[in-house]
PDB file of C-alpha atoms in Angstrom:
ATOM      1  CA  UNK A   1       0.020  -8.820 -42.406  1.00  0.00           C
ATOM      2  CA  UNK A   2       1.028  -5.142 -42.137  1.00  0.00           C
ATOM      3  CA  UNK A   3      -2.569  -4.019 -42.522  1.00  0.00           C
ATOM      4  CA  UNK A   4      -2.800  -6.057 -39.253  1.00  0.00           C
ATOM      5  CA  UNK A   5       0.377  -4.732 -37.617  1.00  0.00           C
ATOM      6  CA  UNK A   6      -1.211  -1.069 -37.988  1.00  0.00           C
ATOM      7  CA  UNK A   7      -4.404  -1.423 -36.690  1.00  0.00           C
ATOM      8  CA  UNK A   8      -2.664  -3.571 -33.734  1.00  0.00           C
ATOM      9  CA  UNK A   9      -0.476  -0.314 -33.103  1.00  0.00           C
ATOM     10  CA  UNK A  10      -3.565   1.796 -33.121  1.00  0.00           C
ATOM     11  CA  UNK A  11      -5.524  -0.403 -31.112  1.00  0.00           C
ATOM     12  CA  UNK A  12      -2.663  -0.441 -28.299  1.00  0.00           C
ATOM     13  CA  UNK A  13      -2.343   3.539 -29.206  1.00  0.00           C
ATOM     14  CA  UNK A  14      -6.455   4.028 -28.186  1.00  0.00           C
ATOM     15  CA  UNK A  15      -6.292   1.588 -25.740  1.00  0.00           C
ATOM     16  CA  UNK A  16      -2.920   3.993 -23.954  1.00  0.00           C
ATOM     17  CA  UNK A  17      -5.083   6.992 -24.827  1.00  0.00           C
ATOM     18  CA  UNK A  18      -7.901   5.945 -22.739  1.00  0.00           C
ATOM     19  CA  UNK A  19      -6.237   5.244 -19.578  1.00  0.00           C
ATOM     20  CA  UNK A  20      -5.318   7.985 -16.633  1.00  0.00           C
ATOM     21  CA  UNK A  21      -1.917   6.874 -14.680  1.00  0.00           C
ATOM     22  CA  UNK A  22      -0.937   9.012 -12.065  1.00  0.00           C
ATOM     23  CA  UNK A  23       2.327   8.920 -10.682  1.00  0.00           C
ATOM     24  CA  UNK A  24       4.457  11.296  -7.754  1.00  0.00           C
ATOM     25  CA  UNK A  25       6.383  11.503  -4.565  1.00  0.00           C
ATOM     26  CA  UNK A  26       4.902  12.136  -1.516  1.00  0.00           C
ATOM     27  CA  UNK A  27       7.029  14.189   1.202  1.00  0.00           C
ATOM     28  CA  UNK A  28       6.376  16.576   4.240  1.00  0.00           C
ATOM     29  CA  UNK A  29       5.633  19.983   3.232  1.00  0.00           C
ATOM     30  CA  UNK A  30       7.659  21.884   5.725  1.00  0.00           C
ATOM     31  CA  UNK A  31      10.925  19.123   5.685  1.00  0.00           C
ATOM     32  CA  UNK A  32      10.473  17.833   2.491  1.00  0.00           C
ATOM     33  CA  UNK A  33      11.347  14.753   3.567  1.00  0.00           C
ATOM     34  CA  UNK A  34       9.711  11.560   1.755  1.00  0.00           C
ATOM     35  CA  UNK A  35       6.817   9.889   3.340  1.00  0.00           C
ATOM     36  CA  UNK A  36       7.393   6.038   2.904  1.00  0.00           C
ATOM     37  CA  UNK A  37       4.317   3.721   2.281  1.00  0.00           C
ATOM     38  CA  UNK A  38       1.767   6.809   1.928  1.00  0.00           C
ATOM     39  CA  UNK A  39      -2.065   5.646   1.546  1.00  0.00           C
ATOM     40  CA  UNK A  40      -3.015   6.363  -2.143  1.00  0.00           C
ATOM     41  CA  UNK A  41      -6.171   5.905  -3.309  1.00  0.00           C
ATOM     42  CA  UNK A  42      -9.650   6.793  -5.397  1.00  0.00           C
ATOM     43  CA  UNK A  43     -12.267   7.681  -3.371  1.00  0.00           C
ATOM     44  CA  UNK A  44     -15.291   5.905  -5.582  1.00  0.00           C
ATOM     45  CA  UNK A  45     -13.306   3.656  -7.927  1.00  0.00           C
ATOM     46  CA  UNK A  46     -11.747   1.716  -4.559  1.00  0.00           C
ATOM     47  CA  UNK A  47      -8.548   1.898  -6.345  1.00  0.00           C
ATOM     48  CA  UNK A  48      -5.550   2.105  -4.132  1.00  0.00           C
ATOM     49  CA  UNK A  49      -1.787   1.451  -3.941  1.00  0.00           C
ATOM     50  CA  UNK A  50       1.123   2.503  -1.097  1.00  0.00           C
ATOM     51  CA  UNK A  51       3.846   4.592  -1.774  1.00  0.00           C
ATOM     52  CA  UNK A  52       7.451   2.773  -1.916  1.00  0.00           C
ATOM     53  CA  UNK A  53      10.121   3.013   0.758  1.00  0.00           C
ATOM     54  CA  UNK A  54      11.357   6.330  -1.281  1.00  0.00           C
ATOM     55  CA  UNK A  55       7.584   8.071  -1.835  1.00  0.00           C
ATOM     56  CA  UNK A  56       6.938   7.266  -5.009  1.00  0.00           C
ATOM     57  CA  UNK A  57       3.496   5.943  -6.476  1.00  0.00           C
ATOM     58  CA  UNK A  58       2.266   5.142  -9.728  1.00  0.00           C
ATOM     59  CA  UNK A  59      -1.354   4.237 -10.693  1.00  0.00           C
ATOM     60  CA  UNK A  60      -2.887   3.037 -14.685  1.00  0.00           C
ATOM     61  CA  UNK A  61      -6.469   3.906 -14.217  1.00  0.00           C
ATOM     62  CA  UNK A  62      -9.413   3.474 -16.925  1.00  0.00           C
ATOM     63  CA  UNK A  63     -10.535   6.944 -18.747  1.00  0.00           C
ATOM     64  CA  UNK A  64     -13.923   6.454 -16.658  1.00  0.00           C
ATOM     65  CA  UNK A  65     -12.437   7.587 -13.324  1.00  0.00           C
ATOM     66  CA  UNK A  66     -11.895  11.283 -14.654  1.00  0.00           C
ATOM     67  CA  UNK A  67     -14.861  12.141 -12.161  1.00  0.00           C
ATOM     68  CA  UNK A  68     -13.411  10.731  -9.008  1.00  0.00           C
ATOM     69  CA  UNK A  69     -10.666  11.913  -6.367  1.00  0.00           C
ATOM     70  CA  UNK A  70      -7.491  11.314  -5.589  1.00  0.00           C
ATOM     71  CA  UNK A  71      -6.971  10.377  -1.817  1.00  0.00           C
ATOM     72  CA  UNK A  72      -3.527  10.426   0.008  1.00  0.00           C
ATOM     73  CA  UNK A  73      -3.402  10.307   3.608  1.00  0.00           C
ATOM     74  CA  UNK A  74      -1.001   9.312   6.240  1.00  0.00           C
ATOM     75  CA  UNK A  75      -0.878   8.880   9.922  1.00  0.00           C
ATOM     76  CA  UNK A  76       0.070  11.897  11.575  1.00  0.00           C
ATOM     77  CA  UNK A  77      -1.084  14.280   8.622  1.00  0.00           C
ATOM     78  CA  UNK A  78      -3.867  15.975   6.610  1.00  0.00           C
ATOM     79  CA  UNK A  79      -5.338  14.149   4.110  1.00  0.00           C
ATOM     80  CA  UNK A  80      -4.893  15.354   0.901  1.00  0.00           C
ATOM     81  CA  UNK A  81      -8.243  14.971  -1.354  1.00  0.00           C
ATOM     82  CA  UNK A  82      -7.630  16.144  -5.344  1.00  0.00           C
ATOM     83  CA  UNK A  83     -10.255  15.752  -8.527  1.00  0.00           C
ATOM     84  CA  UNK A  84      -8.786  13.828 -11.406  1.00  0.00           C
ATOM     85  CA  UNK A  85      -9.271  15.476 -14.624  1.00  0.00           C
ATOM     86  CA  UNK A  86      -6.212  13.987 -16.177  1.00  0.00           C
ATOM     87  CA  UNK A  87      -3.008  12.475 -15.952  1.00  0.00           C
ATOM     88  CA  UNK A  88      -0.808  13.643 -13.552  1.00  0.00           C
ATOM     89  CA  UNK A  89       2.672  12.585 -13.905  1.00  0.00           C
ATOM     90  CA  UNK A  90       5.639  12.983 -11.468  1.00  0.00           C
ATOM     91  CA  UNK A  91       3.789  15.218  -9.057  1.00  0.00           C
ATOM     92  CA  UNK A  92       4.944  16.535  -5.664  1.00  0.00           C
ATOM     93  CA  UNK A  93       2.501  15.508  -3.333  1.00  0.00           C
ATOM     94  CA  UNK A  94       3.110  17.574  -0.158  1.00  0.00           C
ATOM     95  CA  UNK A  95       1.600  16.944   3.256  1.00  0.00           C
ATOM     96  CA  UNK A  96       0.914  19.171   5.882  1.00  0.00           C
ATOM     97  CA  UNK A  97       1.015  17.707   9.427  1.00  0.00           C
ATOM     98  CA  UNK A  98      -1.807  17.625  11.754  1.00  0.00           C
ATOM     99  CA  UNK A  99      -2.444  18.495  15.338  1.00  0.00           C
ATOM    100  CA  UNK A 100      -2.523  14.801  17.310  1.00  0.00           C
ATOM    101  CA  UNK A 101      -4.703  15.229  20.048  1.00  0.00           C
ATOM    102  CA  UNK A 102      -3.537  14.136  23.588  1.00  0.00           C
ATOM    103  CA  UNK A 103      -5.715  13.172  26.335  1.00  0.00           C
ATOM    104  CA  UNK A 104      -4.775  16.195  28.361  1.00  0.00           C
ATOM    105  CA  UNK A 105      -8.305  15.406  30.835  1.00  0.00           C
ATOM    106  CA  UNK A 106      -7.776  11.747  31.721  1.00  0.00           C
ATOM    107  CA  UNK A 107      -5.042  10.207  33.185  1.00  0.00           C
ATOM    108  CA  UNK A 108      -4.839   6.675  33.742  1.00  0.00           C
ATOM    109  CA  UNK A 109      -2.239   4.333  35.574  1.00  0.00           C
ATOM    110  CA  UNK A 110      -1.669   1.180  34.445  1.00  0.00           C
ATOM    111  CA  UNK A 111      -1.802  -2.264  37.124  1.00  0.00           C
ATOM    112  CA  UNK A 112      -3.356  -5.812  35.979  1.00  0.00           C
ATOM    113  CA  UNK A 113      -1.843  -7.190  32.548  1.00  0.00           C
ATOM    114  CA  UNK A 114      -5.105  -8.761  30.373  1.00  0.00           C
ATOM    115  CA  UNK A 115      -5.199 -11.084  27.168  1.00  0.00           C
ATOM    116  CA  UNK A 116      -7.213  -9.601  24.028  1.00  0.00           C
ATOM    117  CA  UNK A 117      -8.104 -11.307  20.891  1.00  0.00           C
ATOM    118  CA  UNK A 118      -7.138 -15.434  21.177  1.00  0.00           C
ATOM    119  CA  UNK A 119      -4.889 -17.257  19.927  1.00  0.00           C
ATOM    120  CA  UNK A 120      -5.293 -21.063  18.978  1.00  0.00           C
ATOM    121  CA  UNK A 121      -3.905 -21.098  15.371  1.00  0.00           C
ATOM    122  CA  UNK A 122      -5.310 -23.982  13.030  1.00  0.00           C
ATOM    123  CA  UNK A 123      -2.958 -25.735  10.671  1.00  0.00           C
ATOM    124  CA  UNK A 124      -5.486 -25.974   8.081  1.00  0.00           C
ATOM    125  CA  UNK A 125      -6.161 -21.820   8.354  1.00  0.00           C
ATOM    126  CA  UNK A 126      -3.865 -19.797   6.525  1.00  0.00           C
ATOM    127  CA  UNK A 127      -4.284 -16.580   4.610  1.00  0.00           C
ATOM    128  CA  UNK A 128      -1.215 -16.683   1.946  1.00  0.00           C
ATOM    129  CA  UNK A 129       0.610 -13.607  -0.181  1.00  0.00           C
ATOM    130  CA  UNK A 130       2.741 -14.056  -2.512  1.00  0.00           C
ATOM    131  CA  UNK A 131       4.523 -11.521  -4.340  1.00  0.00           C
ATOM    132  CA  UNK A 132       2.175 -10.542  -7.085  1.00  0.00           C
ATOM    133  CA  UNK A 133      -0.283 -10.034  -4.325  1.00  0.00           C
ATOM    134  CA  UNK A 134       1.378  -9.167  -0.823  1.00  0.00           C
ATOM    135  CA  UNK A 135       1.425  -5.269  -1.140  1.00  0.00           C
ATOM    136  CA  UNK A 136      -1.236  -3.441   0.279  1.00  0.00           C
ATOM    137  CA  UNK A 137      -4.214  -5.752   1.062  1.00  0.00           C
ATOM    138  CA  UNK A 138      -5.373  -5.820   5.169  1.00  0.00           C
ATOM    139  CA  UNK A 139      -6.015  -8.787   7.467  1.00  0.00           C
ATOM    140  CA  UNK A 140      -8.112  -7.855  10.219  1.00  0.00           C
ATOM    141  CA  UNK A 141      -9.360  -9.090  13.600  1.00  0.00           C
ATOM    142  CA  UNK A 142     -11.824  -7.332  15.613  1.00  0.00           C
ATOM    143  CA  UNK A 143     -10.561  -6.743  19.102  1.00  0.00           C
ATOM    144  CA  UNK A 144     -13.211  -6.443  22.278  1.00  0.00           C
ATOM    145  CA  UNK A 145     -11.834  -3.706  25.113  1.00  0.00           C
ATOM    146  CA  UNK A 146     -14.220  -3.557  28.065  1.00  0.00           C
ATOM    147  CA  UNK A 147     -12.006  -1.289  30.002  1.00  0.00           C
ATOM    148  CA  UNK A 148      -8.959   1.135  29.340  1.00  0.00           C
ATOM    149  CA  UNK A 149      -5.891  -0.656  27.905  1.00  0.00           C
ATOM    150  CA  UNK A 150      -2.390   0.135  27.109  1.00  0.00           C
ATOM    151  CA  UNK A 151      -0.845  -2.460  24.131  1.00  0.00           C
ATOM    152  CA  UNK A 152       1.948  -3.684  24.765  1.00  0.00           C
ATOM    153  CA  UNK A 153       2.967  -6.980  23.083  1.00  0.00           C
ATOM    154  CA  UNK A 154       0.951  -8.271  19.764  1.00  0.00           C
ATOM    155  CA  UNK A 155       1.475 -11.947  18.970  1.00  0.00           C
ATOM    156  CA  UNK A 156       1.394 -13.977  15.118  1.00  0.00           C
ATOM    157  CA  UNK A 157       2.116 -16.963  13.645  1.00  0.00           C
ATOM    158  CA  UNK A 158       3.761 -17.311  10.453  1.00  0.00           C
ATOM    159  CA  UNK A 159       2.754 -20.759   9.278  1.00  0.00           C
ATOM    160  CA  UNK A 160       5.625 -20.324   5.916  1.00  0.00           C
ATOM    161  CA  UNK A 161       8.026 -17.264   4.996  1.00  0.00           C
ATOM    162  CA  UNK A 162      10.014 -18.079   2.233  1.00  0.00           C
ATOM    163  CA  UNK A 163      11.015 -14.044   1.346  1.00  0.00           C
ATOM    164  CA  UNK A 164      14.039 -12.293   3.128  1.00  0.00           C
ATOM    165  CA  UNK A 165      11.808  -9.809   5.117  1.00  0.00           C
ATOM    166  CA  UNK A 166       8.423  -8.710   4.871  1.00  0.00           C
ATOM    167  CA  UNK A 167       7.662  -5.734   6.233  1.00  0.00           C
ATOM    168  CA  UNK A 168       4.373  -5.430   7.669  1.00  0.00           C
ATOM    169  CA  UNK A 169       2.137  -2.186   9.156  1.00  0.00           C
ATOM    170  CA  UNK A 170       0.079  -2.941  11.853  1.00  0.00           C
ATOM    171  CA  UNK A 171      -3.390  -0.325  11.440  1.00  0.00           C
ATOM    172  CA  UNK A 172      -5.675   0.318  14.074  1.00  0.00           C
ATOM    173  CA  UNK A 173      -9.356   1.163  13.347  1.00  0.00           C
ATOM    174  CA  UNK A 174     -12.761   2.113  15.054  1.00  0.00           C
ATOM    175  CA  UNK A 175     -15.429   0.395  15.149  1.00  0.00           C
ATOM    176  CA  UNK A 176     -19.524   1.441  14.428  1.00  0.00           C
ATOM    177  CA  UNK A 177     -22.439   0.289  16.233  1.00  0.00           C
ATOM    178  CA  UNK A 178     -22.712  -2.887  14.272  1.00  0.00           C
ATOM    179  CA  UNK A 179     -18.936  -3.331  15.303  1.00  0.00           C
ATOM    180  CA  UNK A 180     -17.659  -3.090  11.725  1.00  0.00           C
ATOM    181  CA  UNK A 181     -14.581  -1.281  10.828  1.00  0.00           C
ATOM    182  CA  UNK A 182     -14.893   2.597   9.971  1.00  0.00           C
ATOM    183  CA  UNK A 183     -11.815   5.092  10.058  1.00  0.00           C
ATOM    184  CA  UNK A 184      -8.674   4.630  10.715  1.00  0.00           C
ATOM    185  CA  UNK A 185      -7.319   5.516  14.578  1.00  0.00           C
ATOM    186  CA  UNK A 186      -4.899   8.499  14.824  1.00  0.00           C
ATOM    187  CA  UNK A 187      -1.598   7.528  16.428  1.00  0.00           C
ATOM    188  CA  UNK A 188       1.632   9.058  16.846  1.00  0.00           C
ATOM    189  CA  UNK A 189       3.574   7.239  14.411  1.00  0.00           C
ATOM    190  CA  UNK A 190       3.453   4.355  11.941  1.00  0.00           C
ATOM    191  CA  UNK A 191       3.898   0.976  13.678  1.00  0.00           C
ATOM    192  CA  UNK A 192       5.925  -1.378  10.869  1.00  0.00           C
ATOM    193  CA  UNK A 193       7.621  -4.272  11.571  1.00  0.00           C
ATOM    194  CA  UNK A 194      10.236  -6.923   9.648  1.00  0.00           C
ATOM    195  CA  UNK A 195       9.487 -10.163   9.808  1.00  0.00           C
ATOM    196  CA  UNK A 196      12.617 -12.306   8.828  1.00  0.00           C
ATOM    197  CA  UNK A 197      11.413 -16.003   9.958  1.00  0.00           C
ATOM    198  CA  UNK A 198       8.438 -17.914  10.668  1.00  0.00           C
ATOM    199  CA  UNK A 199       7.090 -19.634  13.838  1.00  0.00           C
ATOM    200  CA  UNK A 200       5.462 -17.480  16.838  1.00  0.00           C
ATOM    201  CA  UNK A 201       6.342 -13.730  15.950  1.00  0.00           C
ATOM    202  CA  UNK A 202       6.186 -11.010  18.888  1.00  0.00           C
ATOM    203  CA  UNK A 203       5.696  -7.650  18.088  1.00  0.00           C
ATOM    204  CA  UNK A 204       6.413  -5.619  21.160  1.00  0.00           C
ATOM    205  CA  UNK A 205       4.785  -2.287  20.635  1.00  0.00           C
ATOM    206  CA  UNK A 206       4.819  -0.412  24.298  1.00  0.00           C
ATOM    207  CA  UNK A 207       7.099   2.498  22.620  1.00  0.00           C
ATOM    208  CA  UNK A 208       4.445   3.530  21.023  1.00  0.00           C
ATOM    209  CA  UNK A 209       2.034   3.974  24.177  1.00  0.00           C
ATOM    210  CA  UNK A 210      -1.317   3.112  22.097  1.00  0.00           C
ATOM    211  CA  UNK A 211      -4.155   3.566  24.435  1.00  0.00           C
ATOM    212  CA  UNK A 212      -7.449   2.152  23.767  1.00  0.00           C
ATOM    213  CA  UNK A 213     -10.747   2.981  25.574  1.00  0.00           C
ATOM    214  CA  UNK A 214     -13.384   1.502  23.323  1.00  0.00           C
ATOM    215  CA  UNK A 215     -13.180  -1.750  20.889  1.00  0.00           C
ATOM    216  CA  UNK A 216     -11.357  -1.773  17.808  1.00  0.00           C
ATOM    217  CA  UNK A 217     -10.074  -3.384  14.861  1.00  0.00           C
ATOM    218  CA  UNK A 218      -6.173  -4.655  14.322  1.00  0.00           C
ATOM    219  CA  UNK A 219      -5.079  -5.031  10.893  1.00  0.00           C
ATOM    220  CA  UNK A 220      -1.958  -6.224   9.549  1.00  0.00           C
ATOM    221  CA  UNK A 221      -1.404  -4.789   5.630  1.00  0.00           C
ATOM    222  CA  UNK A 222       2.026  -5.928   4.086  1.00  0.00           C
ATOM    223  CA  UNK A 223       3.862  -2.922   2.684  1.00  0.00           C
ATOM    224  CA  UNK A 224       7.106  -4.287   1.107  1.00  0.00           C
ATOM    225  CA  UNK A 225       8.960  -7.275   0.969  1.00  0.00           C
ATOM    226  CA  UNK A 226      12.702  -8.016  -0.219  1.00  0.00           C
ATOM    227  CA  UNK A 227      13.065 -11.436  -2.082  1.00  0.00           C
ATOM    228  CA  UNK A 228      10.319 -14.019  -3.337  1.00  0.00           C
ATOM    229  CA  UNK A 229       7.807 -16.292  -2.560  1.00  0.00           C
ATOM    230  CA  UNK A 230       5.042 -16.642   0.106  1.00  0.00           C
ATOM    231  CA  UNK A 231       4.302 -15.731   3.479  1.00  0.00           C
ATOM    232  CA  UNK A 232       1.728 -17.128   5.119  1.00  0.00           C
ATOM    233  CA  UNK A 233      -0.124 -16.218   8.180  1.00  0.00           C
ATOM    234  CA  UNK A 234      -1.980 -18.555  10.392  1.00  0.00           C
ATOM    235  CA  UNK A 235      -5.778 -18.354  11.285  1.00  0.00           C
ATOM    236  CA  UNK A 236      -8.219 -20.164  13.794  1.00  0.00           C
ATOM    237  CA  UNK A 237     -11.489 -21.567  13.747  1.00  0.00           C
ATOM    238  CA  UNK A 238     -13.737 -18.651  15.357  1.00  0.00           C
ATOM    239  CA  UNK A 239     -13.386 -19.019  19.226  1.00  0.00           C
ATOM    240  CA  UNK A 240     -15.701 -18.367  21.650  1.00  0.00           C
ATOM    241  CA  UNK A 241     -13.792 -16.046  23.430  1.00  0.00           C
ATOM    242  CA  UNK A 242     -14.708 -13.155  21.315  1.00  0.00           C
ATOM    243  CA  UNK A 243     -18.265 -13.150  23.589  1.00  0.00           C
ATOM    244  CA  UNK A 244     -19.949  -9.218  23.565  1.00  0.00           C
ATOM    245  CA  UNK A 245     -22.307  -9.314  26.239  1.00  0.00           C
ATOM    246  CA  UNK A 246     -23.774  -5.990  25.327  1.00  0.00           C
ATOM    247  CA  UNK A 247     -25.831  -7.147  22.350  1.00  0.00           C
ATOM    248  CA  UNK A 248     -29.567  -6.158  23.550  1.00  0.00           C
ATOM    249  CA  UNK A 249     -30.210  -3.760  20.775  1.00  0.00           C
ATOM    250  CA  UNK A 250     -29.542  -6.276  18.022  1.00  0.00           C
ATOM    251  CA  UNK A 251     -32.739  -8.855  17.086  1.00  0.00           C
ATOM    252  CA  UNK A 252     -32.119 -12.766  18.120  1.00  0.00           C
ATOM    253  CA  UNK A 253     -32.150 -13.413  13.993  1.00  0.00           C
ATOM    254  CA  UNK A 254     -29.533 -10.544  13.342  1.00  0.00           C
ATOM    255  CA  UNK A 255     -26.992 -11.482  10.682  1.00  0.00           C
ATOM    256  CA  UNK A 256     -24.036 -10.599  13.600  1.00  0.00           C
ATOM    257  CA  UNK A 257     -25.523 -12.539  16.634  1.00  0.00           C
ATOM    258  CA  UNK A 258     -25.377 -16.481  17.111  1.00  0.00           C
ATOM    259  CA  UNK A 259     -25.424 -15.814  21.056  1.00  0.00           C
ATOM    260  CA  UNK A 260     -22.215 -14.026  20.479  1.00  0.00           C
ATOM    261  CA  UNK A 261     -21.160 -12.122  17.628  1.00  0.00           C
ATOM    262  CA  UNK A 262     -19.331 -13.837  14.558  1.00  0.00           C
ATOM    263  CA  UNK A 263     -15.968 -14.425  14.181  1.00  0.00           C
ATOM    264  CA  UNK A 264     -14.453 -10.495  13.224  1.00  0.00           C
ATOM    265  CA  UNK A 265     -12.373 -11.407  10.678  1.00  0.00           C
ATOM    266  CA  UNK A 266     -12.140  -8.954   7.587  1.00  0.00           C
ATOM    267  CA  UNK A 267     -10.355  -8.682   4.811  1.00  0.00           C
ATOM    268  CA  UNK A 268      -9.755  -5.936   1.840  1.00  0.00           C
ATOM    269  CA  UNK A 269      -7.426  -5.520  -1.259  1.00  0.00           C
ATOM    270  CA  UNK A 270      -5.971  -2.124  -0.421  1.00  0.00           C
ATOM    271  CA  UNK A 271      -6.267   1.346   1.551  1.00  0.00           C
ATOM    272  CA  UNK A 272      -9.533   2.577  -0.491  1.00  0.00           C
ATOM    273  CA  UNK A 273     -11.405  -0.837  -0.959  1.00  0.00           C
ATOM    274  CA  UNK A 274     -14.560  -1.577   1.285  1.00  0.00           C
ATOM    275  CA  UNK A 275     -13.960  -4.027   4.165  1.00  0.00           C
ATOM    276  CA  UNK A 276     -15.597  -7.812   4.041  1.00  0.00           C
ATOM    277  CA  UNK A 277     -16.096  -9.832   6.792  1.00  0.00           C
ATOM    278  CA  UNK A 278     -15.126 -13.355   6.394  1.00  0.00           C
ATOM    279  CA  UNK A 279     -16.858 -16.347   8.229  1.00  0.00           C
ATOM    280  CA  UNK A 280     -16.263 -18.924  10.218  1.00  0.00           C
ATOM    281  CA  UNK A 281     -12.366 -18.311  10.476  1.00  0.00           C
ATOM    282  CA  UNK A 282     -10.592 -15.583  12.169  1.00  0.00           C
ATOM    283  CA  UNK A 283      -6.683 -14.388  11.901  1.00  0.00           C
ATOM    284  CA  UNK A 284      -4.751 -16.054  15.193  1.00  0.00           C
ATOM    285  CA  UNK A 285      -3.783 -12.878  17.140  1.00  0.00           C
ATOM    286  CA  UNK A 286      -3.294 -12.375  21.011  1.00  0.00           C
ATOM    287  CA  UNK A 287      -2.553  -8.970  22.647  1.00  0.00           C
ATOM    288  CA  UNK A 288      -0.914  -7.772  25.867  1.00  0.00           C
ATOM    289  CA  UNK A 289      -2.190  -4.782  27.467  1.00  0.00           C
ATOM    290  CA  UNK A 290      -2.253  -3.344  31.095  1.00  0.00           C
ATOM    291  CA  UNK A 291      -5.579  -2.604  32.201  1.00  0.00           C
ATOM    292  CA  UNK A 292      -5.717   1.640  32.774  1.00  0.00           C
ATOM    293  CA  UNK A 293      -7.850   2.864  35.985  1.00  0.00           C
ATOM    294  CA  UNK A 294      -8.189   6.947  35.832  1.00  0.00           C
ATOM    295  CA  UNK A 295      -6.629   8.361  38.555  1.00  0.00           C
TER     296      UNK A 295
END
């Protein structure tokens, strides 16, 4: 029996030997301040976690990933790319902030309101998190512009919220030429938002004068919660609403055409995975904007 004991100890020893964990804060480098719910992440592994409210980060990674990098980034600063040769424990991560580019060429008045994305939620499409599995992962909807817009109110619905408050980030990303998801659009700020109930949820985000020209993806990634439970978010059969027009240079037999494009809907499990698109469903999402004309 204590033969067994022993090698069970030096299995669990080996076993803690072979691992990498990585853990640190992540602040501003000139402030110091933290930098809540950070991007953290292995750029070939597809590894990935968010900092907490106060910075801080920890990862357990398998020995094998001593060859890949370490990926932190944040909206509104320079991404910080590091090799992993080790453990790193209780770093300092420390950002340096980026020039945001303003559109100093273009300016653009705003006049007609317009509808984006649909709404028609389905009570038998829901996309569930509960706590084990609510941090981090990304709900997306791909979002046709054909002209200028200014975003100003997003709407949800939250089919079941049985937590206190979740908070959720709302990420905005280009699209390729096959209209799937690529980087991650630079805004001003972070856009997070509490949700405390369930029903119809309004997010009105005009303070933060987002401005798109071309079409994009909305995703909505849960970053923290307080309490336990699940919150559920409402989907919809694909509608037909979501109609591209501009399809010529795609073959009648492509995988993305069906006389219009499928439904847009994409899903991943955190900030470094690779996207999926899932079919025939889409997340239930409708967007104010004013329509821009340049002046």
């Amino acid at each position: 029996m204590n033969s067994i004991f022993k090698l069970s100890l030096l299995f669990f020893s080996l076993f803690a030997q072979s691992q990498i964990k990585l853990s640190g804060i992540v602040k501003d480098n000139n402030t110091k301040e933290i930098l809540e719910y950070a991007n953290v992440g292995l750029k070939q592994s597809k590894l990935g976690v968010n900092s907490d409210e106060n910075g801080n980060f920890n990862l357990t990674l398998p020995a094998n990933v001593k060859k890949d990098t370490l990926v932190i980034s944040y909206i509104g600063y320079k991404t910080i790319e590091l090799p992993i040769s080790e453990s790193l424990m209780n770093e300092v991560f420390l950002m340096q902030t980026s020039a945001f580019g303003l559109d100093e060429v273009t300016i653009y008045s705003y006049n007609e309101k317009v509808k984006l994305g649909s709404f028609s939620p389905h009570h038998k499409i829901a996309y569930s998190f509960t706590s084990d599995s609510l941090k981090g992962s990304e709900l997306g909807k791909r979002v046709f512009v054909e002209k200028p817009v200014l975003l100003k109110d997003i709407f949800f619905f939250v089919k079941e919220n049985t937590f206190k408050s979740v908070k959720l980030r709302l990420n905005f990303y280009a699209l390729d030429n096959k209209y799937l998801p690529t980087d991650k659009i630079e805004i001003k700020e972070q856009v997070i938002v509490d949700v405390t109930k369930k029903g119809k949820i309004k997010f009105d985000i005009s303070d933060y004068n987002i401005k798109m020209t071309d079409h994009f993806l909305l995703s909505v990634e849960p970053i923290d919660y307080v309490g336990s439970g699940e919150f559920v978010l409402m989907g919809e059969w694909h509608s037909t609403k979501a109609v591209y027009r501009n399809i010529e240079e795609y073959p009648k037999n492509h995988v993305n055409v069906f006389g219009y494009i499928t439904s847009g809907f994409f899903k991943r499990q955190h900030n470094q995975d690779d996207w999926i698109e899932l079919r025939p469903h889409n997340l239930a999402i409708k967007i104010n904007a004013l329509e821009a004309s340049a002046d």
